[in-house]
C-alpha cells in the first residue's frame, strides 16, 4: 500500500511515539511527569524542551514543552512553549496542524513580541500544503486550491496587521505567487467551459479573472480576460453583456491589442437592449442544451457562474472583504 505524502509526517511521528512507548533503555513515555530541576522551574523545563527539539527528539521535546504549558500557564515560557510546539509541527511537515497552532497563538497572544512571526507562519504553513506538481499526477492548477486561497487570505491579513514586521517582504512575495497559482486555476476552469461551449460559465470566469487578477502580467491579463468574456457573450448571443465587456476593455485596458477590434464591434452593437414584453418572454425558447455542461471529473471545479462578475479579492495592501456566496470553488 502506498502512503500519500501528506500522511507520511503524521505516520512518522506516530511511529516515533510508538517506538518510545515500546520499551528499551532509550524509551520515552510522553505521559511520564517531568522530574528533577525542570519540574519546579519553567525556564529549565522550556530550555530542556528546546534542546530536545533541536536534536529532533520530538516526543521528548513535546513532553517538556507541554509540561511548561500545563504547569506554568502564567509564565512567559508558557507562550514560548506554545510557539515552539507550533514550530515543531511545521518542522514535521504537519502543515495543517501547524497553521492551526500558529493561529491559536496569535489569538491568545496578539501583542506578544513574536505574534508577527506566528501570523506570517500561518500563511506560510498553508502555502506549504499546496497541491504538488508530481509528474505522474495532473498539474497543480487542475487541483483543489483551498490551501492556496487560505494562504493568500492569511498573508494579506498579516501584512495589514503587522505592516512593520521584518517578514512583510517575504509575505508580499508569497502573495504574488499565490495569486499567480490561483489565476492559472481560474484560466483552466474558464477554458474548460469554453471548450464545451458553456459560454455563460466561461464569460463569468473571465470577468472574475479581470476583476481579481487583472493587474498581473503588467496589466495585460485584464485586457485578455475582458476580450474573451466579450467573445463568450457574442457566442451566447447576449449583445448587452458583450457591449459591457468590450466597453470595459476600451476603458480599463486601452493599450490592449484587441482595443481597435473592440471599438469596431461596439459600433455595431445597440446602445441598449430593452427587455422583451412579458408575452414574448413567456414564449422564448429554452437555452440550448450545450450551455448546461457538467463539471469535469474533479471536485474542485465549479458550476458555470452567472454573467454578473463576483466581487474582486483585495490587492495585497487592502483588507480582505467577505466573499459572496457564488465565489470561486474551495
Coordinates of C-alpha atoms in Angstrom, one line a residue:
X1 CA 0.0 0.0 0.0
X2 CA 1.3 3.4 -1.0
X3 CA 1.3 6.1 1.7
X4 CA 0.4 9.6 0.5
X5 CA 3.0 12.3 1.0
X6 CA 0.6 14.4 3.2
X7 CA 0.3 11.5 5.7
X8 CA 3.9 10.5 6.0
X9 CA 4.8 13.1 8.6
X10 CA 1.9 12.1 10.8
X11 CA 2.7 8.4 10.4
X12 CA 6.4 9.1 11.2
X13 CA 5.5 10.9 14.4
X14 CA 3.1 8.1 15.4
X15 CA 5.9 5.6 14.8
X16 CA 8.3 7.6 16.9
X17 CA 5.7 7.8 19.7
X18 CA 5.1 4.0 19.5
X19 CA 8.8 3.3 19.5
X20 CA 9.2 5.4 22.5
X21 CA 6.5 3.6 24.4
X22 CA 7.7 0.2 23.4
X23 CA 10.4 -0.1 25.9
X24 CA 14.2 -0.2 25.9
X25 CA 16.8 2.0 27.6
X26 CA 16.0 4.9 25.3
X27 CA 12.2 4.6 25.5
X28 CA 10.2 7.8 26.1
X29 CA 6.8 7.9 27.8
X30 CA 5.1 11.2 26.9
X31 CA 2.7 10.8 29.8
X32 CA 5.5 10.4 32.3
X33 CA 5.7 13.5 34.6
X34 CA 8.8 15.7 34.5
X35 CA 11.0 15.3 37.5
X36 CA 14.2 16.9 38.8
X37 CA 15.1 20.6 38.5
X38 CA 12.8 21.1 35.4
X39 CA 9.7 20.1 37.4
X40 CA 9.9 23.2 39.6
X41 CA 11.3 25.7 37.1
X42 CA 9.6 26.8 33.9
X43 CA 12.7 28.2 32.3
X44 CA 14.7 25.0 32.8
X45 CA 11.9 22.8 31.5
X46 CA 11.4 25.1 28.5
X47 CA 15.1 25.0 27.6
X48 CA 15.2 21.3 28.0
X49 CA 12.3 21.0 25.6
X50 CA 14.0 23.3 23.1
X51 CA 17.2 21.3 23.3
X52 CA 15.3 18.1 22.6
X53 CA 13.5 19.8 19.7
X54 CA 16.8 21.0 18.2
X55 CA 18.0 17.4 18.4
X56 CA 14.9 16.2 16.6
X57 CA 13.8 14.3 19.7
X58 CA 10.2 15.5 19.1
X59 CA 8.4 13.2 21.5
X60 CA 10.7 14.1 24.4
X61 CA 10.5 17.8 23.4
X62 CA 6.7 17.6 23.4
X63 CA 6.8 16.2 26.9
X64 CA 8.7 19.1 28.4
X65 CA 7.0 21.8 26.4
X66 CA 3.5 20.6 27.3
X67 CA 4.7 20.4 30.9
X68 CA 5.5 24.1 30.8
X69 CA 2.1 25.0 29.3
X70 CA 0.2 22.9 31.8
X71 CA 2.1 23.7 35.0
X72 CA 3.3 27.3 34.4
X73 CA 0.4 28.9 32.5
X74 CA 1.2 32.4 33.7
X75 CA 4.9 32.2 33.0
X76 CA 6.4 33.9 29.9
X77 CA 7.7 30.5 29.0
X78 CA 4.2 29.1 28.6
X79 CA 3.7 31.2 25.4
X80 CA 7.1 30.4 24.2
X81 CA 6.5 26.7 24.6
X82 CA 3.2 27.1 22.7
X83 CA 5.1 28.7 19.8
X84 CA 7.8 26.0 19.9
X85 CA 5.1 23.3 19.6
X86 CA 3.8 25.0 16.5
X87 CA 7.3 25.2 15.1
X88 CA 7.8 21.6 15.8
X89 CA 4.6 20.7 13.9
X90 CA 5.9 22.8 11.0
X91 CA 9.2 21.0 11.0
X92 CA 7.4 17.6 10.9
X93 CA 5.6 18.9 7.8
X94 CA 2.2 18.7 9.6
X95 CA 1.3 22.0 7.9
X96 CA -2.4 21.9 8.6
X97 CA -1.7 21.3 12.3
X98 CA 1.0 23.9 12.5
X99 CA -1.3 26.5 10.8
X100 CA -3.9 25.9 13.5
X101 CA -1.3 26.1 16.2
X102 CA 0.1 29.4 14.9
X103 CA -3.5 30.8 14.6
X104 CA -4.2 29.9 18.2
X105 CA -1.0 31.6 19.3
X106 CA -1.9 34.8 17.6
X107 CA -5.4 34.8 19.0
X108 CA -4.2 34.1 22.6
X109 CA -1.2 36.4 22.4
X110 CA -1.9 39.2 19.9
X111 CA 0.5 41.7 21.5
X112 CA 3.3 39.1 22.0
X113 CA 6.7 40.2 20.6
X114 CA 6.6 37.2 18.3
X115 CA 3.0 37.4 17.2
X116 CA 4.0 38.7 13.8
X117 CA 6.2 35.7 13.4
X118 CA 3.3 33.4 14.2
X119 CA 0.9 35.3 11.9
X120 CA 3.3 35.1 9.0
X121 CA 3.8 31.4 9.6
X122 CA 0.0 30.8 9.4
X123 CA 0.2 31.8 5.7
X124 CA 3.5 30.0 5.1
X125 CA 2.1 26.8 6.6
X126 CA -1.0 26.9 4.3
X127 CA 1.3 27.6 1.3
X128 CA 3.5 24.6 2.1
X129 CA 0.4 22.5 2.0
X130 CA -0.2 23.5 -1.7
X131 CA -1.0 21.0 -4.4
X132 CA 2.1 19.3 -5.9
X133 CA 3.3 19.1 -9.5
X134 CA 4.4 15.4 -9.3
X135 CA 4.8 14.3 -12.9
X136 CA 2.5 11.2 -12.6
X137 CA -0.4 13.4 -11.4
X138 CA -2.4 16.1 -13.1
X139 CA -0.8 19.6 -12.9
X140 CA -1.3 21.5 -9.7
X141 CA -3.5 24.2 -11.4
X142 CA -6.2 21.5 -12.0
X143 CA -6.4 20.5 -8.4
X144 CA -8.2 22.0 -5.4
X145 CA -6.7 25.3 -4.5
X146 CA -8.1 25.6 -0.9
X147 CA -4.6 25.7 0.7
X148 CA -3.5 28.5 -1.6
X149 CA -6.7 30.5 -1.0
X150 CA -6.2 30.1 2.7
X151 CA -2.5 31.1 2.4
X152 CA -3.4 34.2 0.4
X153 CA -6.1 35.3 3.0
X154 CA -3.7 34.7 5.9
X155 CA -0.8 36.5 4.3
X156 CA -2.9 39.5 3.3
X157 CA -4.2 39.8 6.9
X158 CA -0.7 39.5 8.2
X159 CA 0.5 42.4 6.0
X160 CA -2.3 44.6 7.2
X161 CA -2.0 43.6 10.9
X162 CA 1.8 43.8 11.1
X163 CA 3.0 46.3 8.4
X164 CA 6.3 46.9 10.1
X165 CA 7.3 43.3 10.5
X166 CA 10.5 42.0 9.1
X167 CA 8.5 39.2 7.4
X168 CA 6.4 41.6 5.2
X169 CA 8.7 41.4 2.2
X170 CA 8.6 37.6 2.2
X171 CA 4.8 37.7 2.7
X172 CA 4.4 40.0 -0.3
X173 CA 6.4 37.7 -2.5
X174 CA 4.3 34.7 -1.4
X175 CA 1.1 36.8 -2.0
X176 CA 2.2 37.2 -5.7
X177 CA 3.0 33.5 -6.0
X178 CA -0.4 32.6 -4.6
X179 CA -2.3 34.9 -7.0
X180 CA -0.4 33.5 -10.0
X181 CA -1.3 30.0 -8.9
X182 CA -5.0 30.9 -8.4
X183 CA -5.3 32.7 -11.8
X184 CA -3.8 29.6 -13.5
X185 CA -6.5 27.5 -11.9
X186 CA -9.2 30.0 -13.0
X187 CA -7.9 30.1 -16.5
X188 CA -8.1 26.3 -16.6
X189 CA -11.7 26.4 -15.5
X190 CA -12.6 29.1 -18.0
X191 CA -11.0 27.2 -20.8
X192 CA -12.9 24.0 -19.7
X193 CA -16.2 25.8 -20.1
X194 CA -15.1 27.4 -23.4
X195 CA -14.2 24.1 -25.0
X196 CA -17.6 22.8 -24.1
X197 CA -19.4 25.9 -25.5
X198 CA -20.6 26.7 -22.0
X199 CA -20.4 30.4 -22.8
X200 CA -22.2 31.8 -19.8
X201 CA -19.8 30.0 -17.4
X202 CA -16.8 30.9 -19.4
X203 CA -17.8 34.6 -19.5
X204 CA -18.4 34.7 -15.8
X205 CA -15.0 33.2 -15.1
X206 CA -13.1 35.5 -17.4
X207 CA -14.8 38.5 -15.8
X208 CA -13.7 37.2 -12.4
X209 CA -10.2 36.9 -13.7
X210 CA -10.2 40.5 -15.0
X211 CA -11.6 41.9 -11.7
X212 CA -9.4 39.8 -9.3
X213 CA -6.1 39.3 -11.2
X214 CA -6.2 41.9 -14.0
X215 CA -3.1 43.7 -12.7
X216 CA -0.9 40.6 -13.2
X217 CA 1.4 40.3 -16.2
X218 CA 1.8 44.1 -16.2
X219 CA -1.9 44.6 -16.6
X220 CA -2.2 42.6 -19.8
X221 CA -4.3 40.0 -18.1
X222 CA -7.2 42.4 -17.7
X223 CA -7.5 43.1 -21.4
X224 CA -7.1 39.5 -22.4
X225 CA -9.8 38.3 -19.9
X226 CA -12.3 41.1 -20.9
X227 CA -11.8 40.3 -24.6
X228 CA -12.6 36.6 -24.1
X229 CA -15.5 37.5 -21.9
X230 CA -16.9 39.6 -24.8
X231 CA -16.3 36.7 -27.2
X232 CA -18.2 34.3 -24.9
X233 CA -21.1 36.7 -24.7
X234 CA -21.0 37.1 -28.5
X235 CA -21.2 33.4 -28.9
X236 CA -24.1 33.3 -26.4
X237 CA -25.9 36.0 -28.3
X238 CA -26.0 38.3 -25.3
X239 CA -25.3 41.7 -27.0
X240 CA -25.9 43.8 -23.9
X241 CA -23.3 41.9 -21.9
X242 CA -20.9 41.8 -24.8
X243 CA -21.1 45.5 -25.1
X244 CA -20.4 46.0 -21.4
X245 CA -17.4 43.7 -21.6
X246 CA -16.0 45.5 -24.6
X247 CA -16.6 48.9 -23.1
X248 CA -14.6 47.8 -20.0
X249 CA -11.8 46.7 -22.3
X250 CA -11.6 50.0 -24.0
X251 CA -11.7 52.0 -20.7
X252 CA -9.6 49.7 -18.5
X253 CA -7.1 48.3 -20.9
X254 CA -6.6 51.0 -23.6
X255 CA -3.3 49.6 -24.7
X256 CA -4.6 46.1 -25.3
X257 CA -4.1 44.7 -28.8
X258 CA -7.8 44.0 -29.1
X259 CA -8.8 47.6 -28.5
X260 CA -9.2 48.5 -32.2
X261 CA -11.4 45.5 -32.9
X262 CA -13.4 46.1 -29.7
X263 CA -14.1 49.7 -30.7
X264 CA -15.2 48.5 -34.2
X265 CA -17.6 45.9 -32.7
X266 CA -19.0 48.5 -30.3
X267 CA -20.2 50.5 -33.3
X268 CA -22.3 47.5 -34.5
X269 CA -23.9 46.8 -31.1
X270 CA -27.1 48.5 -30.0
X271 CA -26.7 51.1 -27.3
X272 CA -29.2 49.4 -25.1
X273 CA -31.3 46.3 -25.4
X274 CA -34.8 46.8 -24.0
X275 CA -36.5 43.9 -22.1
X276 CA -38.9 41.9 -24.2
X277 CA -42.7 42.0 -23.5
X278 CA -44.0 39.5 -20.9
X279 CA -45.8 37.5 -23.5
X280 CA -42.7 37.3 -25.7
X281 CA -40.6 36.3 -22.8
X282 CA -43.0 33.5 -21.9
X283 CA -42.7 32.1 -25.4
X284 CA -39.0 32.4 -25.5
X285 CA -37.2 29.1 -26.2
X286 CA -35.2 27.4 -23.6
X287 CA -31.4 27.9 -23.7
X288 CA -29.6 25.4 -25.8
X289 CA -28.6 22.2 -24.0
X290 CA -24.9 23.0 -24.8
X291 CA -24.9 25.7 -22.1
X292 CA -25.7 23.2 -19.4
X293 CA -22.4 21.4 -19.1
X294 CA -21.5 19.1 -16.3
X295 CA -18.3 19.9 -14.4
X296 CA -15.1 18.0 -15.1
X297 CA -14.4 14.8 -13.1
X298 CA -12.7 16.8 -10.4
X299 CA -14.5 18.0 -7.3
X300 CA -12.7 21.4 -7.2
X301 CA -14.4 22.8 -10.4
X302 CA -17.5 25.0 -10.0
X303 CA -20.7 25.1 -11.8
X304 CA -20.8 27.8 -14.5
X305 CA -21.1 31.2 -12.9
X306 CA -23.6 33.9 -13.7
X307 CA -22.8 36.8 -16.1
X308 CA -22.5 39.1 -13.1
X309 CA -18.9 39.2 -12.1
X310 CA -18.1 38.4 -8.4
X311 CA -16.7 40.9 -6.0
X312 CA -12.9 41.0 -6.6
X313 CA -10.5 39.9 -4.0
X314 CA -8.3 42.6 -2.4
X315 CA -4.9 43.6 -3.6
X316 CA -2.1 42.7 -1.2
X317 CA -2.4 46.1 0.6
X318 CA -6.2 46.0 1.0
X319 CA -8.3 44.4 3.7
X320 CA -10.0 41.1 2.8
X321 CA -13.7 41.6 2.2
X322 CA -16.4 39.0 2.9
X323 CA -16.6 36.7 -0.1
X324 CA -20.0 36.3 -1.9
X325 CA -21.9 33.0 -1.9
X326 CA -21.1 32.5 -5.6
X327 CA -17.3 32.9 -5.3
X328 CA -14.7 30.6 -6.7
X329 CA -14.5 27.0 -5.5
X330 CA -12.7 25.9 -2.5

